[in-house]
Amino acid sequence: KNSRRRGCPAAMLQSTWRERTSSTLSAAYYQPSPTAEYDEDSPGGDFDFFSNLVTKWEAAARLPGDSTRQVVVRSGIVLGRGGGAIGHMLLPFRLGLGGPIGSGHQFFPWIHIRDLAGILAHALETSHVQGILNGVAPASSTTNAEFARALGAALGRPAFIPLPSAVVQAVFGQERAVMLLEGQKVVPRRTLAAGYEYSFPELGAALKEVIA
């Protein structure tokens, strides 16, 4: 087996010539919406630069023919120790300066890194799993403000100072800022139906493990 971590454009895990599992970012594939709910059969991947990029990653990972069982895991924002999203958030939150990004009303699809690895392993080891899996936690209705409060609570710090939209756009640019200021409610319907059992289905427990 060889693998690439999520810091690369697409994490790839390949076992034998009969199986291929890859991971892309669900937060980029599905169009931001304050009301829509997206499962693995929902359309997407064609509305802006990042969504088109994810579509191209998935196409590049796809092997021709039907002899190979292929699975694509569209991951949410990955929570883990030593980097990633949490790595950028911890300092201001530890100082009591954390809070929601923009309005805070946007959905925040997340997953603990142990569950992302678990879904990839489950897909490799379970012969009936095929196609798209959403690699997000079942608690898919989490908003950015709720995430900020939960992280503050896990650290024992207040988390009420918002990061204004204008600042986010100035720092990250218009296209990247959209991924932070807008969100989507993504549900792992097919992932659950495939029999995967989450180690961290709830946000509070996931954050406590990450910052422990």
Coordinates of N, CA and C in Angstrom, one line a residue, residues 30 39-41 58 62 70-74 129-134 190-191:
Y30 N -19.5 20.2 -3.1 CA -20.9 20.5 -3.0 C -21.1 22.0 -2.9
D39 N -26.2 14.4 0.1 CA -25.7 13.1 0.3 C -24.8 12.7 -0.9
E40 N -24.5 11.4 -1.0 CA -23.5 11.0 -2.0 C -24.1 11.0 -3.4
D41 N -25.4 11.1 -3.5 CA -26.0 11.1 -4.9 C -26.3 12.6 -5.3
E58 N -11.0 13.7 -9.0 CA -11.8 12.4 -9.0 C -11.6 11.7 -10.3
R62 N -9.8 7.9 -11.2 CA -10.6 6.8 -11.7 C -9.9 6.0 -12.7
Q70 N -13.8 0.7 -7.3 CA -13.3 2.0 -7.0 C -14.2 2.8 -6.0
V71 N -13.6 3.5 -5.0 CA -14.3 4.2 -4.0 C -13.7 5.6 -3.9
V72 N -14.5 6.6 -3.9 CA -14.0 8.0 -3.6 C -14.7 8.4 -2.3
V73 N -13.8 8.9 -1.4 CA -14.3 9.4 -0.1 C -14.2 10.9 -0.2
R74 N -15.3 11.6 -0.1 CA -15.3 13.1 -0.1 C -15.3 13.5 1.4
V129 N -18.4 -2.4 -0.9 CA -18.4 -0.9 -0.9 C -17.9 -0.4 -2.3
Q130 N -18.6 0.5 -2.9 CA -18.2 1.0 -4.2 C -18.8 2.4 -4.4
G131 N -18.1 3.2 -5.2 CA -18.6 4.5 -5.5 C -18.3 5.6 -4.6
I132 N -19.2 6.6 -4.4 CA -18.9 7.8 -3.6 C -19.3 7.5 -2.1
L133 N -18.4 7.9 -1.2 CA -18.8 7.9 0.3 C -18.5 9.3 0.8
N134 N -19.4 9.9 1.5 CA -19.1 11.2 2.2 C -18.4 10.9 3.5
R190 N -24.5 7.1 2.6 CA -24.0 5.8 2.0 C -22.9 5.2 2.9
T191 N -22.1 6.1 3.6 CA -21.1 5.6 4.5 C -21.7 4.8 5.6

